[in-house]
Amino acid sequence: MATHAQRHGSGQRVDPDPAVPDSADPHGADLHSADPHGTDPHRADLHQADSCKTDPDDGGGCVAHVPIFRALSAADRAAVARKAVPTAVSKGDVLYRAGEPVSQLMVVHRGAIRISRLTSAGRERLIRVLGPGDFIGEGVFLTGDRPDHWATAMDDGQLCVFRHEDLAGLVADHPGIGLGMLGALSRRLDETEHRLAALGSADLDARLADYLLDLPSERDGATVRIRLPMAKKDIASLLGSTPETLSRALARMVRGGVIALHGTRDIDLLDADRLLALVGGR
């Protein structure tokens, strides 16, 4: 059983910055309600240290659990931690918008970050969700390009923030960090290609089966149970569908004896072989 973990939730509405291209709010905010002074109550200010809500944690705990730093010695991790700015974020905070300059690497220590884009029709499309140990801002660091997506805090949490100029020095002193970033990007590309291949199927049941099989599972005797890590509307967005169509697909699997639902999030996989058959044997 694959164990590709994802954490999901829902962000609050935020007002876009009218000066930023492609800035229609993916969370549905009314463009006409934007603050004329350009202030956004859900805009996370990561650019000024005095405005950061700093957690008592000195950053060391964050660094110790980040895969790209894990191979470093304790002394080197301590040096990295001194460059980290522990920054608290609240649910709905916008870390950055599509087209905005980004000058930090943001590592998730606690909570989850929603990465989304807008369709040509102006609707939000969930791309992925980042959990503890994941990071954003590396693409800008490596290429200098501005992001083509939005990053929004899905719940209250904490980031470890590194300025790109500090990160450049760390990579120069510890090349393993750069290699770790490239490895993480490669894995993310593999996951994206896998999901794109699944989305190429016109059959939602196949896409849903593929998604369910990739979730972490627990076994209790003969029962294999998974837990949906996000709301069904977000799963529908991730799979290129609608909540109503997703609910019908789940109902078909229940009627067919493939899965059993428990509450809103827990699912028993009653017939994993049939799920595999739906996706072509993987």
PDB file of C-alpha atoms in Angstrom:
ATOM      1  CA  MET A   1       0.000   0.000   0.000  1.00  0.00           C
ATOM      2  CA  ALA A   2       1.484   3.319  -0.949  1.00  0.00           C
ATOM      3  CA  THR A   3       1.953   5.955   1.767  1.00  0.00           C
ATOM      4  CA  HIS A   4       1.975   9.257  -0.032  1.00  0.00           C
ATOM      5  CA  ALA A   5       0.827  11.599   2.751  1.00  0.00           C
ATOM      6  CA  GLN A   6      -0.996  14.873   2.139  1.00  0.00           C
ATOM      7  CA  ARG A   7      -2.633  17.276   4.560  1.00  0.00           C
ATOM      8  CA  HIS A   8      -5.565  19.349   3.506  1.00  0.00           C
ATOM      9  CA  GLY A   9      -8.088  21.850   4.802  1.00  0.00           C
ATOM     10  CA  SER A  10      -9.756  25.051   3.698  1.00  0.00           C
ATOM     11  CA  GLY A  11      -8.483  28.626   3.673  1.00  0.00           C
ATOM     12  CA  GLN A  12     -10.414  31.765   4.499  1.00  0.00           C
ATOM     13  CA  ARG A  13     -11.314  34.336   1.888  1.00  0.00           C
ATOM     14  CA  VAL A  14      -8.683  36.929   1.190  1.00  0.00           C
ATOM     15  CA  ASP A  15      -8.613  40.074  -0.888  1.00  0.00           C
ATOM     16  CA  PRO A  16      -6.164  40.171  -3.807  1.00  0.00           C
ATOM     17  CA  ASP A  17      -3.651  42.895  -4.456  1.00  0.00           C
ATOM     18  CA  PRO A  18      -4.963  44.745  -7.538  1.00  0.00           C
ATOM     19  CA  ALA A  19      -1.409  45.651  -8.517  1.00  0.00           C
ATOM     20  CA  VAL A  20      -0.425  42.015  -8.972  1.00  0.00           C
ATOM     21  CA  PRO A  21      -1.186  40.340 -12.316  1.00  0.00           C
ATOM     22  CA  ASP A  22      -3.400  37.261 -12.304  1.00  0.00           C
ATOM     23  CA  SER A  23      -4.555  38.255  -8.868  1.00  0.00           C
ATOM     24  CA  ALA A  24      -8.171  37.153  -8.805  1.00  0.00           C
ATOM     25  CA  ASP A  25      -8.710  35.677  -5.359  1.00  0.00           C
ATOM     26  CA  PRO A  26      -8.763  31.853  -5.557  1.00  0.00           C
ATOM     27  CA  HIS A  27     -10.782  31.713  -2.360  1.00  0.00           C
ATOM     28  CA  GLY A  28     -13.656  33.681  -3.813  1.00  0.00           C
ATOM     29  CA  ALA A  29     -13.214  37.154  -2.287  1.00  0.00           C
ATOM     30  CA  ASP A  30     -15.177  40.004  -3.809  1.00  0.00           C
ATOM     31  CA  LEU A  31     -12.690  42.092  -5.776  1.00  0.00           C
ATOM     32  CA  HIS A  32     -14.706  45.222  -5.048  1.00  0.00           C
ATOM     33  CA  SER A  33     -14.311  44.777  -1.309  1.00  0.00           C
ATOM     34  CA  ALA A  34     -10.531  45.155  -1.350  1.00  0.00           C
ATOM     35  CA  ASP A  35      -9.138  47.612   1.171  1.00  0.00           C
ATOM     36  CA  PRO A  36      -8.401  50.840  -0.763  1.00  0.00           C
ATOM     37  CA  HIS A  37      -5.276  51.289   1.321  1.00  0.00           C
ATOM     38  CA  GLY A  38      -3.967  47.908   0.159  1.00  0.00           C
ATOM     39  CA  THR A  39      -4.037  46.269   3.590  1.00  0.00           C
ATOM     40  CA  ASP A  40      -5.244  42.710   3.875  1.00  0.00           C
ATOM     41  CA  PRO A  41      -6.185  41.339   7.307  1.00  0.00           C
ATOM     42  CA  HIS A  42      -5.191  37.856   6.142  1.00  0.00           C
ATOM     43  CA  ARG A  43      -1.954  38.885   4.410  1.00  0.00           C
ATOM     44  CA  ALA A  44       0.963  37.288   6.246  1.00  0.00           C
ATOM     45  CA  ASP A  45       3.788  39.816   6.565  1.00  0.00           C
ATOM     46  CA  LEU A  46       6.956  37.764   6.220  1.00  0.00           C
ATOM     47  CA  HIS A  47       9.092  40.663   5.042  1.00  0.00           C
ATOM     48  CA  GLN A  48       9.528  42.608   8.278  1.00  0.00           C
ATOM     49  CA  ALA A  49      10.972  40.834  11.269  1.00  0.00           C
ATOM     50  CA  ASP A  50       9.252  43.159  13.731  1.00  0.00           C
ATOM     51  CA  SER A  51       5.858  42.153  12.368  1.00  0.00           C
ATOM     52  CA  CYS A  52       6.479  38.415  12.639  1.00  0.00           C
ATOM     53  CA  LYS A  53       4.706  36.587  15.422  1.00  0.00           C
ATOM     54  CA  THR A  54       7.684  34.641  16.753  1.00  0.00           C
ATOM     55  CA  ASP A  55       7.188  31.325  18.483  1.00  0.00           C
ATOM     56  CA  PRO A  56       9.229  30.576  21.617  1.00  0.00           C
ATOM     57  CA  ASP A  57      10.831  27.713  19.687  1.00  0.00           C
ATOM     58  CA  ASP A  58      14.223  28.943  18.510  1.00  0.00           C
ATOM     59  CA  GLY A  59      13.962  27.174  15.174  1.00  0.00           C
ATOM     60  CA  GLY A  60      16.100  24.197  16.105  1.00  0.00           C
ATOM     61  CA  GLY A  61      13.113  21.880  16.307  1.00  0.00           C
ATOM     62  CA  CYS A  62      12.058  22.891  12.814  1.00  0.00           C
ATOM     63  CA  VAL A  63      15.497  22.298  11.325  1.00  0.00           C
ATOM     64  CA  ALA A  64      15.856  18.890  12.965  1.00  0.00           C
ATOM     65  CA  HIS A  65      12.728  17.571  11.243  1.00  0.00           C
ATOM     66  CA  VAL A  66      13.292  18.955   7.739  1.00  0.00           C
ATOM     67  CA  PRO A  67      14.593  16.279   5.339  1.00  0.00           C
ATOM     68  CA  ILE A  68      16.978  18.650   3.525  1.00  0.00           C
ATOM     69  CA  PHE A  69      18.702  19.436   6.860  1.00  0.00           C
ATOM     70  CA  ARG A  70      18.470  16.046   8.530  1.00  0.00           C
ATOM     71  CA  ALA A  71      21.797  14.725   7.224  1.00  0.00           C
ATOM     72  CA  LEU A  72      23.726  17.652   8.712  1.00  0.00           C
ATOM     73  CA  SER A  73      25.719  17.269  11.902  1.00  0.00           C
ATOM     74  CA  ALA A  74      24.263  18.675  15.115  1.00  0.00           C
ATOM     75  CA  ALA A  75      26.681  21.600  14.926  1.00  0.00           C
ATOM     76  CA  ASP A  76      25.729  22.358  11.323  1.00  0.00           C
ATOM     77  CA  ARG A  77      22.020  22.126  12.128  1.00  0.00           C
ATOM     78  CA  ALA A  78      22.566  24.604  14.929  1.00  0.00           C
ATOM     79  CA  ALA A  79      24.225  26.981  12.450  1.00  0.00           C
ATOM     80  CA  VAL A  80      21.270  26.596  10.098  1.00  0.00           C
ATOM     81  CA  ALA A  81      18.794  27.153  12.939  1.00  0.00           C
ATOM     82  CA  ARG A  82      20.418  30.488  13.740  1.00  0.00           C
ATOM     83  CA  LYS A  83      19.399  31.702  10.280  1.00  0.00           C
ATOM     84  CA  ALA A  84      15.787  30.570  10.677  1.00  0.00           C
ATOM     85  CA  VAL A  85      13.072  33.028  11.681  1.00  0.00           C
ATOM     86  CA  PRO A  86      10.266  31.098  13.435  1.00  0.00           C
ATOM     87  CA  THR A  87       7.107  32.769  12.154  1.00  0.00           C
ATOM     88  CA  ALA A  88       3.562  32.045  13.297  1.00  0.00           C
ATOM     89  CA  VAL A  89       0.769  32.118  10.721  1.00  0.00           C
ATOM     90  CA  SER A  90      -2.986  32.089  11.186  1.00  0.00           C
ATOM     91  CA  LYS A  91      -5.588  30.191   9.204  1.00  0.00           C
ATOM     92  CA  GLY A  92      -6.302  32.057   5.977  1.00  0.00           C
ATOM     93  CA  ASP A  93      -3.030  34.022   5.916  1.00  0.00           C
ATOM     94  CA  VAL A  94      -1.781  34.524   2.354  1.00  0.00           C
ATOM     95  CA  LEU A  95       1.963  33.868   2.248  1.00  0.00           C
ATOM     96  CA  TYR A  96       2.217  35.078  -1.340  1.00  0.00           C
ATOM     97  CA  ARG A  97       0.120  35.454  -4.470  1.00  0.00           C
ATOM     98  CA  ALA A  98       0.791  34.472  -8.060  1.00  0.00           C
ATOM     99  CA  GLY A  99       3.120  36.985  -9.678  1.00  0.00           C
ATOM    100  CA  GLU A 100       4.484  38.407  -6.444  1.00  0.00           C
ATOM    101  CA  PRO A 101       8.213  38.480  -5.682  1.00  0.00           C
ATOM    102  CA  VAL A 102       9.225  35.909  -3.074  1.00  0.00           C
ATOM    103  CA  SER A 103      12.492  36.319  -1.204  1.00  0.00           C
ATOM    104  CA  GLN A 104      12.295  33.553   1.389  1.00  0.00           C
ATOM    105  CA  LEU A 105      12.356  29.800   1.709  1.00  0.00           C
ATOM    106  CA  MET A 106       9.441  28.890   3.988  1.00  0.00           C
ATOM    107  CA  VAL A 107       9.606  25.554   5.789  1.00  0.00           C
ATOM    108  CA  VAL A 108       6.449  24.217   7.404  1.00  0.00           C
ATOM    109  CA  HIS A 109       7.075  23.353  11.051  1.00  0.00           C
ATOM    110  CA  ARG A 110       3.456  23.016  12.176  1.00  0.00           C
ATOM    111  CA  GLY A 111       0.194  23.286  10.263  1.00  0.00           C
ATOM    112  CA  ALA A 112      -0.443  23.039   6.535  1.00  0.00           C
ATOM    113  CA  ILE A 113      -0.059  25.302   3.491  1.00  0.00           C
ATOM    114  CA  ARG A 114      -2.437  25.207   0.543  1.00  0.00           C
ATOM    115  CA  ILE A 115      -0.920  25.669  -2.941  1.00  0.00           C
ATOM    116  CA  SER A 116      -3.491  26.640  -5.566  1.00  0.00           C
ATOM    117  CA  ARG A 117      -3.851  28.135  -9.025  1.00  0.00           C
ATOM    118  CA  LEU A 118      -6.682  29.750 -10.931  1.00  0.00           C
ATOM    119  CA  THR A 119      -8.346  28.206 -13.951  1.00  0.00           C
ATOM    120  CA  SER A 120      -9.131  30.297 -17.026  1.00  0.00           C
ATOM    121  CA  ALA A 121     -12.673  30.556 -15.639  1.00  0.00           C
ATOM    122  CA  GLY A 122     -11.349  32.120 -12.446  1.00  0.00           C
ATOM    123  CA  ARG A 123     -11.961  29.088 -10.244  1.00  0.00           C
ATOM    124  CA  GLU A 124      -9.477  27.810  -7.721  1.00  0.00           C
ATOM    125  CA  ARG A 125      -7.676  24.549  -8.491  1.00  0.00           C
ATOM    126  CA  LEU A 126      -5.921  22.907  -5.570  1.00  0.00           C
ATOM    127  CA  ILE A 127      -2.439  21.782  -6.616  1.00  0.00           C
ATOM    128  CA  ARG A 128      -1.015  20.303  -3.429  1.00  0.00           C
ATOM    129  CA  VAL A 129      -0.899  20.738   0.316  1.00  0.00           C
ATOM    130  CA  LEU A 130       2.317  21.039   2.271  1.00  0.00           C
ATOM    131  CA  GLY A 131       2.730  19.626   5.775  1.00  0.00           C
ATOM    132  CA  PRO A 132       5.527  19.639   8.383  1.00  0.00           C
ATOM    133  CA  GLY A 133       8.949  19.266   6.781  1.00  0.00           C
ATOM    134  CA  ASP A 134       7.770  20.516   3.373  1.00  0.00           C
ATOM    135  CA  PHE A 135       8.903  23.863   2.005  1.00  0.00           C
ATOM    136  CA  ILE A 136       8.056  26.529  -0.550  1.00  0.00           C
ATOM    137  CA  GLY A 137      10.059  29.310  -2.133  1.00  0.00           C
ATOM    138  CA  GLU A 138      12.789  27.049  -3.471  1.00  0.00           C
ATOM    139  CA  GLY A 139      11.665  27.482  -7.080  1.00  0.00           C
ATOM    140  CA  VAL A 140      12.166  31.222  -6.916  1.00  0.00           C
ATOM    141  CA  PHE A 141      15.514  30.677  -5.197  1.00  0.00           C
ATOM    142  CA  LEU A 142      16.727  28.311  -7.925  1.00  0.00           C
ATOM    143  CA  THR A 143      15.280  30.045 -11.007  1.00  0.00           C
ATOM    144  CA  GLY A 144      14.591  33.663 -10.065  1.00  0.00           C
ATOM    145  CA  ASP A 145      11.084  33.341 -11.537  1.00  0.00           C
ATOM    146  CA  ARG A 146       8.003  34.586  -9.738  1.00  0.00           C
ATOM    147  CA  PRO A 147       5.492  31.963  -8.574  1.00  0.00           C
ATOM    148  CA  ASP A 148       2.476  31.069 -10.700  1.00  0.00           C
ATOM    149  CA  HIS A 149       0.416  29.978  -7.701  1.00  0.00           C
ATOM    150  CA  TRP A 150      -0.984  31.147  -4.377  1.00  0.00           C
ATOM    151  CA  ALA A 151       0.221  29.910  -0.975  1.00  0.00           C
ATOM    152  CA  THR A 152      -2.284  30.131   1.886  1.00  0.00           C
ATOM    153  CA  ALA A 153      -2.170  28.875   5.487  1.00  0.00           C
ATOM    154  CA  MET A 154      -4.871  26.258   5.981  1.00  0.00           C
ATOM    155  CA  ASP A 155      -4.770  26.473   9.756  1.00  0.00           C
ATOM    156  CA  ASP A 156      -2.792  28.099  12.548  1.00  0.00           C
ATOM    157  CA  GLY A 157       0.811  26.989  12.364  1.00  0.00           C
ATOM    158  CA  GLN A 158       4.463  27.890  12.330  1.00  0.00           C
ATOM    159  CA  LEU A 159       7.001  28.342   9.560  1.00  0.00           C
ATOM    160  CA  CYS A 160      10.770  28.509   9.691  1.00  0.00           C
ATOM    161  CA  VAL A 161      11.657  31.290   7.259  1.00  0.00           C
ATOM    162  CA  PHE A 162      15.060  31.686   5.588  1.00  0.00           C
ATOM    163  CA  ARG A 163      15.941  34.736   3.529  1.00  0.00           C
ATOM    164  CA  HIS A 164      17.223  33.718   0.119  1.00  0.00           C
ATOM    165  CA  GLU A 165      20.516  35.531   0.672  1.00  0.00           C
ATOM    166  CA  ASP A 166      21.030  33.546   3.891  1.00  0.00           C
ATOM    167  CA  LEU A 167      20.010  30.350   2.104  1.00  0.00           C
ATOM    168  CA  ALA A 168      22.607  30.985  -0.610  1.00  0.00           C
ATOM    169  CA  GLY A 169      25.297  31.136   2.056  1.00  0.00           C
ATOM    170  CA  LEU A 170      24.047  27.964   3.704  1.00  0.00           C
ATOM    171  CA  VAL A 171      24.052  26.084   0.391  1.00  0.00           C
ATOM    172  CA  ALA A 172      27.587  27.298  -0.318  1.00  0.00           C
ATOM    173  CA  ASP A 173      28.759  26.089   3.099  1.00  0.00           C
ATOM    174  CA  HIS A 174      26.714  22.879   3.078  1.00  0.00           C
ATOM    175  CA  PRO A 175      26.210  21.584  -0.501  1.00  0.00           C
ATOM    176  CA  GLY A 176      24.081  18.753   0.847  1.00  0.00           C
ATOM    177  CA  ILE A 177      21.294  21.255   1.454  1.00  0.00           C
ATOM    178  CA  GLY A 178      21.191  22.122  -2.233  1.00  0.00           C
ATOM    179  CA  LEU A 179      21.229  18.448  -3.193  1.00  0.00           C
ATOM    180  CA  GLY A 180      18.395  17.831  -0.750  1.00  0.00           C
ATOM    181  CA  MET A 181      16.355  20.605  -2.346  1.00  0.00           C
ATOM    182  CA  LEU A 182      16.909  19.127  -5.798  1.00  0.00           C
ATOM    183  CA  GLY A 183      15.933  15.686  -4.526  1.00  0.00           C
ATOM    184  CA  ALA A 184      12.727  17.057  -3.017  1.00  0.00           C
ATOM    185  CA  LEU A 185      11.904  18.830  -6.275  1.00  0.00           C
ATOM    186  CA  SER A 186      12.524  15.620  -8.215  1.00  0.00           C
ATOM    187  CA  ARG A 187      10.144  13.673  -5.970  1.00  0.00           C
ATOM    188  CA  ARG A 188       7.542  16.413  -6.302  1.00  0.00           C
ATOM    189  CA  LEU A 189       7.884  16.232 -10.101  1.00  0.00           C
ATOM    190  CA  ASP A 190       7.415  12.453 -10.015  1.00  0.00           C
ATOM    191  CA  GLU A 191       4.272  12.863  -7.915  1.00  0.00           C
ATOM    192  CA  THR A 192       2.961  15.538 -10.269  1.00  0.00           C
ATOM    193  CA  GLU A 193       3.567  13.368 -13.332  1.00  0.00           C
ATOM    194  CA  HIS A 194       1.819  10.455 -11.652  1.00  0.00           C
ATOM    195  CA  ARG A 195      -1.192  12.594 -10.801  1.00  0.00           C
ATOM    196  CA  LEU A 196      -1.332  14.101 -14.287  1.00  0.00           C
ATOM    197  CA  ALA A 197      -1.366  10.607 -15.746  1.00  0.00           C
ATOM    198  CA  ALA A 198      -4.236   9.710 -13.431  1.00  0.00           C
ATOM    199  CA  LEU A 199      -6.106  12.898 -14.306  1.00  0.00           C
ATOM    200  CA  GLY A 200      -5.782  11.940 -17.962  1.00  0.00           C
ATOM    201  CA  SER A 201      -8.375   9.265 -17.307  1.00  0.00           C
ATOM    202  CA  ALA A 202     -11.913  10.347 -18.080  1.00  0.00           C
ATOM    203  CA  ASP A 203     -13.098   7.953 -15.368  1.00  0.00           C
ATOM    204  CA  LEU A 204     -13.429   9.658 -11.982  1.00  0.00           C
ATOM    205  CA  ASP A 205     -13.710   6.264 -10.288  1.00  0.00           C
ATOM    206  CA  ALA A 206     -10.197   5.444 -11.524  1.00  0.00           C
ATOM    207  CA  ARG A 207      -8.811   8.768 -10.322  1.00  0.00           C
ATOM    208  CA  LEU A 208     -10.498   8.378  -6.952  1.00  0.00           C
ATOM    209  CA  ALA A 209      -9.243   4.804  -6.541  1.00  0.00           C
ATOM    210  CA  ASP A 210      -5.713   5.946  -7.338  1.00  0.00           C
ATOM    211  CA  TYR A 211      -5.994   8.725  -4.754  1.00  0.00           C
ATOM    212  CA  LEU A 212      -7.348   6.424  -2.039  1.00  0.00           C
ATOM    213  CA  LEU A 213      -4.602   3.859  -2.609  1.00  0.00           C
ATOM    214  CA  ASP A 214      -1.944   6.546  -2.146  1.00  0.00           C
ATOM    215  CA  LEU A 215      -3.199   7.611   1.292  1.00  0.00           C
ATOM    216  CA  PRO A 216      -1.477   6.320   4.443  1.00  0.00           C
ATOM    217  CA  SER A 217      -3.273   3.286   5.837  1.00  0.00           C
ATOM    218  CA  GLU A 218      -3.610   1.432   9.120  1.00  0.00           C
ATOM    219  CA  ARG A 219      -4.411  -2.252   9.460  1.00  0.00           C
ATOM    220  CA  ASP A 220      -6.609  -3.640  12.225  1.00  0.00           C
ATOM    221  CA  GLY A 221      -6.739  -7.368  11.666  1.00  0.00           C
ATOM    222  CA  ALA A 222      -8.166  -7.878   8.195  1.00  0.00           C
ATOM    223  CA  THR A 223      -9.405  -4.282   7.960  1.00  0.00           C
ATOM    224  CA  VAL A 224      -7.398  -1.633   6.125  1.00  0.00           C
ATOM    225  CA  ARG A 225      -8.491   1.871   7.097  1.00  0.00           C
ATOM    226  CA  ILE A 226      -7.529   5.232   5.640  1.00  0.00           C
ATOM    227  CA  ARG A 227      -8.481   8.731   6.709  1.00  0.00           C
ATOM    228  CA  LEU A 228      -9.300  11.467   4.239  1.00  0.00           C
ATOM    229  CA  PRO A 229      -6.851  14.271   5.075  1.00  0.00           C
ATOM    230  CA  MET A 230      -9.034  17.080   3.745  1.00  0.00           C
ATOM    231  CA  ALA A 231     -12.602  18.083   3.042  1.00  0.00           C
ATOM    232  CA  LYS A 232     -14.336  16.348   0.142  1.00  0.00           C
ATOM    233  CA  LYS A 233     -14.614  19.627  -1.756  1.00  0.00           C
ATOM    234  CA  ASP A 234     -10.810  19.885  -1.708  1.00  0.00           C
ATOM    235  CA  ILE A 235     -10.402  16.282  -2.830  1.00  0.00           C
ATOM    236  CA  ALA A 236     -12.801  17.020  -5.674  1.00  0.00           C
ATOM    237  CA  SER A 237     -10.707  20.031  -6.694  1.00  0.00           C
ATOM    238  CA  LEU A 238      -7.532  17.957  -6.543  1.00  0.00           C
ATOM    239  CA  LEU A 239      -9.089  15.290  -8.770  1.00  0.00           C
ATOM    240  CA  GLY A 240     -10.524  17.761 -11.260  1.00  0.00           C
ATOM    241  CA  SER A 241     -14.120  17.104 -10.301  1.00  0.00           C
ATOM    242  CA  THR A 242     -16.967  18.604  -8.257  1.00  0.00           C
ATOM    243  CA  PRO A 243     -18.082  17.708  -4.718  1.00  0.00           C
ATOM    244  CA  GLU A 244     -21.377  16.314  -5.998  1.00  0.00           C
ATOM    245  CA  THR A 245     -19.715  14.075  -8.592  1.00  0.00           C
ATOM    246  CA  LEU A 246     -17.166  12.887  -6.031  1.00  0.00           C
ATOM    247  CA  SER A 247     -19.941  11.986  -3.577  1.00  0.00           C
ATOM    248  CA  ARG A 248     -21.639   9.902  -6.273  1.00  0.00           C
ATOM    249  CA  ALA A 249     -18.361   8.101  -7.033  1.00  0.00           C
ATOM    250  CA  LEU A 250     -17.880   7.278  -3.338  1.00  0.00           C
ATOM    251  CA  ALA A 251     -21.476   6.047  -3.144  1.00  0.00           C
ATOM    252  CA  ARG A 252     -20.877   3.728  -6.118  1.00  0.00           C
ATOM    253  CA  MET A 253     -17.859   2.228  -4.361  1.00  0.00           C
ATOM    254  CA  VAL A 254     -19.889   1.717  -1.187  1.00  0.00           C
ATOM    255  CA  ARG A 255     -22.727   0.011  -3.081  1.00  0.00           C
ATOM    256  CA  GLY A 256     -20.209  -2.168  -4.874  1.00  0.00           C
ATOM    257  CA  GLY A 257     -18.662  -3.347  -1.616  1.00  0.00           C
ATOM    258  CA  VAL A 258     -15.282  -1.813  -2.450  1.00  0.00           C
ATOM    259  CA  ILE A 259     -15.163   0.602   0.497  1.00  0.00           C
ATOM    260  CA  ALA A 260     -17.102   1.388   3.675  1.00  0.00           C
ATOM    261  CA  LEU A 261     -17.502   4.925   5.006  1.00  0.00           C
ATOM    262  CA  HIS A 262     -17.282   5.776   8.704  1.00  0.00           C
ATOM    263  CA  GLY A 263     -18.268   9.348   9.458  1.00  0.00           C
ATOM    264  CA  THR A 264     -16.972  12.032   7.113  1.00  0.00           C
ATOM    265  CA  ARG A 265     -13.287  11.084   6.958  1.00  0.00           C
ATOM    266  CA  ASP A 266     -12.628   7.398   7.749  1.00  0.00           C
ATOM    267  CA  ILE A 267     -12.829   4.779   4.998  1.00  0.00           C
ATOM    268  CA  ASP A 268     -12.297   1.010   5.143  1.00  0.00           C
ATOM    269  CA  LEU A 269     -10.774  -0.467   1.989  1.00  0.00           C
ATOM    270  CA  LEU A 270     -12.801  -3.659   1.683  1.00  0.00           C
ATOM    271  CA  ASP A 271     -11.453  -4.750  -1.687  1.00  0.00           C
ATOM    272  CA  ALA A 272      -8.063  -3.232  -2.526  1.00  0.00           C
ATOM    273  CA  ASP A 273      -7.701  -5.546  -5.526  1.00  0.00           C
ATOM    274  CA  ARG A 274     -10.766  -4.001  -7.157  1.00  0.00           C
ATOM    275  CA  LEU A 275      -9.398  -0.524  -6.465  1.00  0.00           C
ATOM    276  CA  LEU A 276      -6.168  -1.577  -8.174  1.00  0.00           C
ATOM    277  CA  ALA A 277      -8.152  -2.925 -11.101  1.00  0.00           C
ATOM    278  CA  LEU A 278      -9.909   0.427 -11.460  1.00  0.00           C
ATOM    279  CA  VAL A 279      -6.567   2.157 -11.987  1.00  0.00           C
ATOM    280  CA  GLY A 280      -5.213  -0.511 -14.303  1.00  0.00           C
ATOM    281  CA  GLY A 281      -3.164  -2.469 -11.812  1.00  0.00           C
ATOM    282  CA  ARG A 282      -0.834   0.490 -11.113  1.00  0.00           C
TER     283      ARG A 282
END
